[in-house]
Short mmCIF file of C-alpha atoms and ligand atoms in Angstrom, two decimals:
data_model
loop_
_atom_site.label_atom_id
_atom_site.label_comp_id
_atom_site.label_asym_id
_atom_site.label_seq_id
_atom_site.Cartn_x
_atom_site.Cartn_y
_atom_site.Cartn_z
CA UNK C 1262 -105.15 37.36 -4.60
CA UNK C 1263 -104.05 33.89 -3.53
CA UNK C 1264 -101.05 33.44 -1.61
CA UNK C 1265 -97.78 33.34 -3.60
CA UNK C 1266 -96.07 29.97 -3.71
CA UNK C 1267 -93.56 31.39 -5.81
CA UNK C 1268 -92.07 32.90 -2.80
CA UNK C 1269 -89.03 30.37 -2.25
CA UNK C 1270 -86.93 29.80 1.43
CA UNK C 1271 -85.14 33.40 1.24
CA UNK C 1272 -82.13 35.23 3.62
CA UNK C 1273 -85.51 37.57 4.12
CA UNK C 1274 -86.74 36.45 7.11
CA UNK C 1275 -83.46 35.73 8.78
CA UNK C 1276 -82.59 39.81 8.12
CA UNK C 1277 -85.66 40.97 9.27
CA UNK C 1278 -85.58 38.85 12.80
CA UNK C 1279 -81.88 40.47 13.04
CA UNK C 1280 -82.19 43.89 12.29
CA UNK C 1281 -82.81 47.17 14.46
CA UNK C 1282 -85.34 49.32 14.24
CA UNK C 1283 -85.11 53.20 12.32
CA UNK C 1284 -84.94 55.22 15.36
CA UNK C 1285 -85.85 58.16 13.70
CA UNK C 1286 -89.64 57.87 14.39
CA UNK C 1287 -91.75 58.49 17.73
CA UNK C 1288 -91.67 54.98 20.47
CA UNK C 1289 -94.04 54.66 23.30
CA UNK C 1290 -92.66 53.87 26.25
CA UNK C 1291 -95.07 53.93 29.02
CA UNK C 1292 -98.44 54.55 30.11
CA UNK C 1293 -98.98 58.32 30.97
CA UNK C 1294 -101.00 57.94 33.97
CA UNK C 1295 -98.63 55.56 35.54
CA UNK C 1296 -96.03 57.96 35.80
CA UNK C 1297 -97.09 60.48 38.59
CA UNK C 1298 -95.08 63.60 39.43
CA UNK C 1299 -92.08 62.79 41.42
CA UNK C 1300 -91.58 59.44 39.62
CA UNK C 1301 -89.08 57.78 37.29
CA UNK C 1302 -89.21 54.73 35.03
CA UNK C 1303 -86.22 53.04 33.43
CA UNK C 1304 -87.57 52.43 30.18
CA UNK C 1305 -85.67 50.53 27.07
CA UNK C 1306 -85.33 51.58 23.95
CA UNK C 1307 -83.26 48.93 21.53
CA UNK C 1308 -80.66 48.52 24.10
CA UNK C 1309 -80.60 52.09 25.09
CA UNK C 1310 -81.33 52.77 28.82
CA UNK C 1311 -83.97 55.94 29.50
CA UNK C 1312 -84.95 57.70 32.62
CA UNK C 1313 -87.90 58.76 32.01
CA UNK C 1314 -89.33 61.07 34.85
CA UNK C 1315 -92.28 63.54 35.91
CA UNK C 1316 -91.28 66.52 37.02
CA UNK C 1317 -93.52 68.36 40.25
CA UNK C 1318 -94.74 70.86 37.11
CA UNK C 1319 -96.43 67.76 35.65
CA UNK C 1320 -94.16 67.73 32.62
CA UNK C 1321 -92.50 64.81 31.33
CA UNK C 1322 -89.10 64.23 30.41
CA UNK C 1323 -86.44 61.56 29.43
CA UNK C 1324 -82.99 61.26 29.57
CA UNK C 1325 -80.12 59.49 29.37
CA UNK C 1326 -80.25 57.11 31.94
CA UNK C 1327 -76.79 56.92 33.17
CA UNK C 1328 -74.99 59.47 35.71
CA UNK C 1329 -72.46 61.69 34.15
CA UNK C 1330 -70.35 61.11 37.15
CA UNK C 1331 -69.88 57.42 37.39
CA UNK C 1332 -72.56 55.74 35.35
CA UNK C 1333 -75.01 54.94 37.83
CA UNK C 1334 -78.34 54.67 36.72
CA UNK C 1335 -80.13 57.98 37.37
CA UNK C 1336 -84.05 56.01 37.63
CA UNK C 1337 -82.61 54.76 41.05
CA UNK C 1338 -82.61 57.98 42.07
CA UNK C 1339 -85.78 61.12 42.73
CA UNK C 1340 -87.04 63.44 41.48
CA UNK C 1341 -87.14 66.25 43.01
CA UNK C 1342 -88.69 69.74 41.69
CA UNK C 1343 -88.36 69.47 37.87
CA UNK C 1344 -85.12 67.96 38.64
CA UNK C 1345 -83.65 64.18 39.10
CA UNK C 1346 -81.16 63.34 41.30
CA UNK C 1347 -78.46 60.48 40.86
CA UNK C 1348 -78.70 58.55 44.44
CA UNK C 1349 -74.69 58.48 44.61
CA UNK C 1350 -73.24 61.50 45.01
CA UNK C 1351 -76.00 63.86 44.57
CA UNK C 1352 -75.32 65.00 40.95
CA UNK C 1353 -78.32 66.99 40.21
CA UNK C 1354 -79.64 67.14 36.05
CA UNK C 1355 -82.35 69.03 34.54
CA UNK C 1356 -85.24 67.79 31.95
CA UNK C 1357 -82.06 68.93 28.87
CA UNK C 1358 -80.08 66.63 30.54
CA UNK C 1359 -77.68 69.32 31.44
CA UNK C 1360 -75.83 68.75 35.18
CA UNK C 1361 -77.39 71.41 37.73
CA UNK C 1362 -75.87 71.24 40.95
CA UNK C 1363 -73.02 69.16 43.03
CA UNK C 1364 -73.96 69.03 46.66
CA UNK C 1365 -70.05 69.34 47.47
CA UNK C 1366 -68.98 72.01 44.85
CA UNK C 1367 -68.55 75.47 45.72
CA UNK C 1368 -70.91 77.78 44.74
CA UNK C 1369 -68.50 79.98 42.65
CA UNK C 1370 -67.20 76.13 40.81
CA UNK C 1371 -68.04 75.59 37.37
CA UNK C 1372 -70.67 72.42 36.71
CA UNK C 1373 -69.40 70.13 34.21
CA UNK C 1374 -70.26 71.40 30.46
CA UNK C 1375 -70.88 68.04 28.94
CA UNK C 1376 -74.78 66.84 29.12
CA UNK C 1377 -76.53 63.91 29.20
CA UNK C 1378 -78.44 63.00 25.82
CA UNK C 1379 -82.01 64.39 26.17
CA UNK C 1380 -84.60 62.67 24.60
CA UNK C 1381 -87.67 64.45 22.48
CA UNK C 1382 -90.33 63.30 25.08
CA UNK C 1383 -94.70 64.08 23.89
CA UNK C 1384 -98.09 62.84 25.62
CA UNK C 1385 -100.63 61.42 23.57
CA UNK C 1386 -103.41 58.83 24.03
CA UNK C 1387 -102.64 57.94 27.78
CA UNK C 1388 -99.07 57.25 26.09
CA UNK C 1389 -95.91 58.90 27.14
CA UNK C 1390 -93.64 58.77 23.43
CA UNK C 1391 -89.98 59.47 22.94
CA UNK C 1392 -87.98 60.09 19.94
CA UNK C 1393 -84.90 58.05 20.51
CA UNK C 1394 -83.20 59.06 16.71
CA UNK C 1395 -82.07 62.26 15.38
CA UNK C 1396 -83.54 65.02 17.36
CA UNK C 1397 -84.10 67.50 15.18
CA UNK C 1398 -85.77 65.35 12.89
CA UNK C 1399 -88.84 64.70 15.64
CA UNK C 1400 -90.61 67.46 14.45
CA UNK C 1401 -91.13 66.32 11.23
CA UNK C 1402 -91.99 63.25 12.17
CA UNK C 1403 -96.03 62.33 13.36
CA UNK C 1404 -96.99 60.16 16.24
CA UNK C 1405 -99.65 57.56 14.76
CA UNK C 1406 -103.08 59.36 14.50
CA UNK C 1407 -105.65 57.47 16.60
CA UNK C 1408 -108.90 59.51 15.40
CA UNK C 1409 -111.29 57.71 17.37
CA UNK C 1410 -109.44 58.30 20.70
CA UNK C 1411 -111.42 61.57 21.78
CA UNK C 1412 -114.45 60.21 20.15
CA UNK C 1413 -116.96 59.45 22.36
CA UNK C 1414 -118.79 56.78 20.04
CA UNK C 1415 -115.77 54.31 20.79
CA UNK C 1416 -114.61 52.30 23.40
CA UNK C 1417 -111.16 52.54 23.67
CA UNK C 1418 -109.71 49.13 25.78
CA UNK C 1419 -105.65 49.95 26.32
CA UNK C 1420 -104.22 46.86 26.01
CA UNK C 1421 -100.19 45.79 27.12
CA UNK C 1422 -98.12 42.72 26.29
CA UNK C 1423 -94.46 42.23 26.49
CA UNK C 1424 -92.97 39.86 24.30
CA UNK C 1425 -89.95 38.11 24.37
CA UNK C 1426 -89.42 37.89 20.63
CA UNK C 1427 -88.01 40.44 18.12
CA UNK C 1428 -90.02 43.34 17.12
CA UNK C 1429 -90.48 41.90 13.44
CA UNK C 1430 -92.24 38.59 14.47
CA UNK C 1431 -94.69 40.96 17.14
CA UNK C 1432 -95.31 43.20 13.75
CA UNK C 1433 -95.61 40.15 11.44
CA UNK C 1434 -98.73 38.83 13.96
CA UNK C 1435 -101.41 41.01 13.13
CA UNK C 1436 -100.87 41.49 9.82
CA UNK C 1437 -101.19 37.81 9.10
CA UNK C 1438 -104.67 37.18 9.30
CA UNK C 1439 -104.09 33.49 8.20
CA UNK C 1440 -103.09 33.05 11.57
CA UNK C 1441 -106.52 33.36 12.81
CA UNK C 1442 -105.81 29.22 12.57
CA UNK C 1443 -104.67 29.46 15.85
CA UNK C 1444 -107.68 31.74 17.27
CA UNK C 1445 -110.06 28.98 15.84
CA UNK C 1446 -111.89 28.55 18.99
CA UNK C 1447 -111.94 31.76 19.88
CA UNK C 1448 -113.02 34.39 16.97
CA UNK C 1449 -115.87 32.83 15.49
CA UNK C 1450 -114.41 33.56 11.72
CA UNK C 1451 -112.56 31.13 9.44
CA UNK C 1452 -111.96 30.98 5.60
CA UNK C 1453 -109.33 33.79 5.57
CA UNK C 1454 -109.02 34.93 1.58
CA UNK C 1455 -106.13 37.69 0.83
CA UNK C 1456 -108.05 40.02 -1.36
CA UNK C 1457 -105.68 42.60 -1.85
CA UNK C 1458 -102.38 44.28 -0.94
CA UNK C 1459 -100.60 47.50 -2.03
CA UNK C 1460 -97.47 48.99 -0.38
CA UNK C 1461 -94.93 52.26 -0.84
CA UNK C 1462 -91.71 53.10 0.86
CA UNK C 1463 -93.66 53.72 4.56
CA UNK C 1464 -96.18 51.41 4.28
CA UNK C 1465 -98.16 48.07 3.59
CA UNK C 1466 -101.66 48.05 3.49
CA UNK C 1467 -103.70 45.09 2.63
CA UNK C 1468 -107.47 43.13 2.90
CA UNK C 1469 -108.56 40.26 3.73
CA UNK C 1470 -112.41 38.70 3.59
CA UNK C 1471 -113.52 36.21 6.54
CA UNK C 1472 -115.96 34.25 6.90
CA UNK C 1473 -118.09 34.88 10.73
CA UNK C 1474 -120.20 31.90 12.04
CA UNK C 1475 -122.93 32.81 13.68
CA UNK C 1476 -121.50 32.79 16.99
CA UNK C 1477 -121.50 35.02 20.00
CA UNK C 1478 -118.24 37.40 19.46
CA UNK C 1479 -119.98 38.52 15.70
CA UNK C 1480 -122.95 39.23 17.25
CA UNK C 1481 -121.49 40.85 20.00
CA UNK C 1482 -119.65 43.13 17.39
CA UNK C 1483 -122.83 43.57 15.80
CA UNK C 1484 -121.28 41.68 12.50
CA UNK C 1485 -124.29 38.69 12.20
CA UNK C 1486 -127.68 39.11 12.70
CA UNK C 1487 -129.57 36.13 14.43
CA UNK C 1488 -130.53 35.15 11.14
CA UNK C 1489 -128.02 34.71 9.57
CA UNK C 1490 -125.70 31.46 9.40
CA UNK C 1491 -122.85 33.49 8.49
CA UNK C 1492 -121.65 36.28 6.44
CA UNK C 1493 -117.89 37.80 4.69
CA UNK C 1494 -116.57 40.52 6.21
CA UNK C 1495 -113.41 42.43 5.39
CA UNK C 1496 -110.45 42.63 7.76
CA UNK C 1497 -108.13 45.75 6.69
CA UNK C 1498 -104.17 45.34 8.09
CA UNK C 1499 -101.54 48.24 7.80
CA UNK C 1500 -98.06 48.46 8.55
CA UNK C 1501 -97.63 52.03 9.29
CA UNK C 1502 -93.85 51.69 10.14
CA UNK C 1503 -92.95 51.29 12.93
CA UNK C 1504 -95.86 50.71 14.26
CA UNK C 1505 -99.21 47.94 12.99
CA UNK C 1506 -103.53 48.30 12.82
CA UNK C 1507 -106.32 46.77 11.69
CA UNK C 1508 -109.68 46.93 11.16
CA UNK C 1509 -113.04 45.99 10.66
CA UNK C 1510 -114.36 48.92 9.15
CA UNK C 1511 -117.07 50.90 10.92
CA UNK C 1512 -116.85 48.67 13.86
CA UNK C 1513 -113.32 48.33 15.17
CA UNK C 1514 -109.83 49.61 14.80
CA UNK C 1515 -106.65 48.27 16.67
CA UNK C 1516 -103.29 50.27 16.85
CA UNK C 1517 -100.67 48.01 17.94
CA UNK C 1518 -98.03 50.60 18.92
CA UNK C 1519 -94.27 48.95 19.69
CA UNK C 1520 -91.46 49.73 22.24
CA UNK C 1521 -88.43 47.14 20.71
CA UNK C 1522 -86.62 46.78 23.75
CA UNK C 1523 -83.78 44.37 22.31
CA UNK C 1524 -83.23 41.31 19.79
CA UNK C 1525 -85.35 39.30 22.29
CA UNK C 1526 -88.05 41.78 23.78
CA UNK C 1527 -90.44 43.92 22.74
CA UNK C 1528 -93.05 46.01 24.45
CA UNK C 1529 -96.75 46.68 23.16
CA UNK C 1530 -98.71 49.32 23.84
CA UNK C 1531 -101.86 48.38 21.86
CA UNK C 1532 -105.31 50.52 21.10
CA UNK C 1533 -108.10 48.49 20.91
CA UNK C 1534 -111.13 50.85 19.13
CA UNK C 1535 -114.60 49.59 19.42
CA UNK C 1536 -117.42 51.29 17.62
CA UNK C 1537 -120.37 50.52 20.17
CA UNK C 1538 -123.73 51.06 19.26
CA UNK C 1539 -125.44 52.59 22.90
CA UNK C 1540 -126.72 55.31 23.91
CA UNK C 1541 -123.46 58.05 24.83
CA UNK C 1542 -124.40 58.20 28.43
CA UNK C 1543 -124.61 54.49 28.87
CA UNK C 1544 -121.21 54.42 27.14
CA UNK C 1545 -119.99 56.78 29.59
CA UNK C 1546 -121.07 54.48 32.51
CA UNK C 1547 -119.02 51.76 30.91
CA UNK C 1548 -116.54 53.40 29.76
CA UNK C 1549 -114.36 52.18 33.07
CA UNK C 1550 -115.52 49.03 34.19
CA UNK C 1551 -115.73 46.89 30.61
CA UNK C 1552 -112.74 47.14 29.10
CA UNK C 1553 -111.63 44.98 32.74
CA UNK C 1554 -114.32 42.48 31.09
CA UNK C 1555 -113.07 42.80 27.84
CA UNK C 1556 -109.31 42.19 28.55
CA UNK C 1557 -110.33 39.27 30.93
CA UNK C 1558 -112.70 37.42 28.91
CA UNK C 1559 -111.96 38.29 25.35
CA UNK C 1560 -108.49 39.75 24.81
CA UNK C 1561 -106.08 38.44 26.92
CA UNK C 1562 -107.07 34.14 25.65
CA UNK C 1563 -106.19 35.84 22.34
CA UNK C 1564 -102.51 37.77 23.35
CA UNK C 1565 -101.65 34.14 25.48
CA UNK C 1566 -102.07 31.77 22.34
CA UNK C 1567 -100.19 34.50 20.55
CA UNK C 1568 -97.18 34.81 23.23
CA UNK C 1569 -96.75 31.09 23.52
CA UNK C 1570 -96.38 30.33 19.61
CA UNK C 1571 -93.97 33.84 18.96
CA UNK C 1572 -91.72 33.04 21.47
CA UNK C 1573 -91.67 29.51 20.50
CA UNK C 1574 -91.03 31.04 16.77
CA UNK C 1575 -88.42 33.29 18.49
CA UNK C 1576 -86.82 29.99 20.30
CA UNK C 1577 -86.22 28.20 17.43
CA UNK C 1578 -84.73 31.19 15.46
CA UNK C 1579 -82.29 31.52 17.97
CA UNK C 1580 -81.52 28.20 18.02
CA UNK C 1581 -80.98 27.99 14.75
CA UNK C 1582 -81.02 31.73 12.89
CA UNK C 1583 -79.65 30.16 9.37
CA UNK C 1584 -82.21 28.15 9.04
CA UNK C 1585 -84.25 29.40 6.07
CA UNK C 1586 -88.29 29.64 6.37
CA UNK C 1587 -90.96 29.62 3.56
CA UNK C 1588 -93.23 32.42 3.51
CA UNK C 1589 -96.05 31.99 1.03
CA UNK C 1590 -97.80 35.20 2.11
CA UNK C 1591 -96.95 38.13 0.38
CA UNK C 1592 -98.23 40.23 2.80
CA UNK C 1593 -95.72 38.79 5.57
CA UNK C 1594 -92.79 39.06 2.73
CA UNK C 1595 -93.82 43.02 2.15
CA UNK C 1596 -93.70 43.64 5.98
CA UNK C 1597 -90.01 41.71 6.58
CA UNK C 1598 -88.35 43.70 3.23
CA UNK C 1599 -90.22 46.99 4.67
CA UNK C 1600 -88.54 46.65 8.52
CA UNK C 1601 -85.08 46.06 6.65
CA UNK C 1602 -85.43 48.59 4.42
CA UNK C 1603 -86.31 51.51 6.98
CA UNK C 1604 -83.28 49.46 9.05
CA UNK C 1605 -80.87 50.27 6.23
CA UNK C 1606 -82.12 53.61 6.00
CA UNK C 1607 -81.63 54.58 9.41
CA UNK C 1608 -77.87 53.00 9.26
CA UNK C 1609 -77.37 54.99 6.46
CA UNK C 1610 -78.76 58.62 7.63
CA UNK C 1611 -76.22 57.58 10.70
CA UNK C 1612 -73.44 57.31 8.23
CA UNK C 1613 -74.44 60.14 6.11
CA UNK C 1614 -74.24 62.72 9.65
CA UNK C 1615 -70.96 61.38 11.26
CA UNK C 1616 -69.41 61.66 7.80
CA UNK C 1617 -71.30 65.71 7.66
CA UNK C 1618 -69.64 65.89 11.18
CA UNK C 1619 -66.07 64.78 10.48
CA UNK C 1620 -66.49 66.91 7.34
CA UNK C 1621 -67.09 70.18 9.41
CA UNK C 1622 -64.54 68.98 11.65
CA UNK C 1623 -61.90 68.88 8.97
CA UNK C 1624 -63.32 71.64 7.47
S1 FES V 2164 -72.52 58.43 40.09
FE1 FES V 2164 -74.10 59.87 39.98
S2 FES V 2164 -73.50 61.38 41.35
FE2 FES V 2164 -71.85 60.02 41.37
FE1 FE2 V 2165 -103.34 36.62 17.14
#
């Protein structure tokens, strides 16, 4: 499969950098184990502002993050119980968002009926996920399954990045292994050859085959043997909307889960999965200490060459958003008509239930 220079300057890429995303599937939006009880996080969800909080019970929920009273923002406030509490006037609101107490009502005074939206809030892989679509459609929908994460043959090194570029170009990264270009000095693998691709309504998968130099980071990954000058490897990519992975099978897999903040910022909450060929108890003892290395040494020189060339990418877009690119990967083309796609979709499902409401309204 060769890349495909048919692929002329198309309105593609400029819809894909300007879309939203289908809010109708799970977002992480925080580490778990940096929200203690008795804390709250404003966290950003495409423009909408949640307080996300842990109640004394250990639970965690997320709300609305704006006072029903006047608007303030309810993460300035505390938590207190299972409760948070706007820092204005008091206003109290449970985990539903519903309005629980007003220090200077009467006892025997009704509490406002309206609510605060109340987000479907679940804990999973050190991640604390929200549903910030349709409600009732979060139980039908999965979180991403990480299998390896309870595994204890795998390293799992939690990696975070915020970029200041559109969700679409952070999604596009990963699954573009020709841009291992720009890694050059760092991966030890050139030759990138686009083997195969095949794609449905959800999702793109695709291969690629490297070539690995007998360097230190293959041998490291166990992927050369001294040996040997170098060898082809495959490199699987998936675009699991919303959310990205890869892998080099049997040795590592990478989630790259997404928070899109806004048109200019997204959050990453990524996975990295290393299959590690020690002894259990010795991967207990290092289970802490090296994915510090890792990140130090290894990941982060990767996720700054990556930051500075997106958001110069995002830069220019803005600059100029008409301007039309030329994508000759196929891959890359799949991924931008799959995020406008599921962008249309979600537009449309919004459509479909305010014209079901007005219907019952009428009705
Ligand atoms: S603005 Fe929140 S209690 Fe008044
Ligand atoms: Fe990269």
């Amino acid at each position: 499969m060769k890349p495909d220079l048919r692929l002329k300057p198309q309105k593609l890429n400029t819809r894909a950098r300007t879309v939203g995303p289908n809010l109708n599937y799970w977002y992480p939006v925080g580490w778990s184990d940096k929200l203690k009880p008795g804390q709250v996080q404003n966290q950003i969800l495409w423009e909408q502002e949640i307080a996300v909080y842990r109640g004394m019970n250990g639970d965690v929920y997320a709300i609305e993050n704006t006072c029903l009273h006047k608007g303030v923002a309810l993460s300035k406030g505390e938590v207190q119980g299972n409760e948070l509490v706007c820092p204005y006037h008091g206003w109290r609101f449970n985990g539903q968002g519903q309005c629980v107490g007003i220090p200077y009502l009467g006892d025997d005074e009704p509490l406002p009926k309206k609510c605060l939206h109340r987000y479907p809030c679940r804990e999973r892989y050190n991640l604390i996920w929200v549903f910030p679509g349709d409600p009732e459609q979060s139980e039908t929908m999965d979180i991403p399954d990480v299998p390896e994460y309870d595994d204890p043959n795998w390293l799992i090194v939690e990696i975070p990045a915020h970029f200041k570029v559109h969700f679409s170009m952070v999604n596009e990264n990963p699954l573009d292994v020709f841009h291992g270009h720009l890694h050059r000095d760092l991966q030890g693998w050139y030759n990138p050859v686009l083997v195969s691709m095949e794609n449905d309504e959800d999702s793109i998968r695709a291969e690629y085959e490297v070539t690995f130099r007998n360097s230190w980071l293959p041998k490291i990954l166990g992927l050369t043997q001294s040996k040997e000058q170098e060898v082809k490897k495959i490199i699987g990519v998936g675009y699991h909307y919303p959310h990205c992975r890869n892998n080099m099978p049997g040795k590592s897999n990478y989630y790259f889960m997404r928070q899109p903040q806004g048109p200019m910022s997204t959050q990453s909450y990524s996975l990295l999965c290393l299959k590690i060929r020690l002894p259990v108890w010795l991967v207990g003892l290092i289970r802490k200490p090296l994915p510090r290395v890792l990140w130090k040494f290894l990941i982060k020189p990767f996720l700054d060459q990556d930051i500075d060339v997106m958001e110069s990418e995002q830069a220019n877009f803005h600059r100029n958003p008409d301007r039309r690119q030329v994508e000759i990967n196929p891959v890359i083309a799949a991924a931008q008509l799959l995020t406008v796609k599921k962008y249309d979709q979600y537009i449309n499902s919004q459509k479909q239930r305010s014209d079901d409401s007005k219907g019952q309204f009428q009705g």
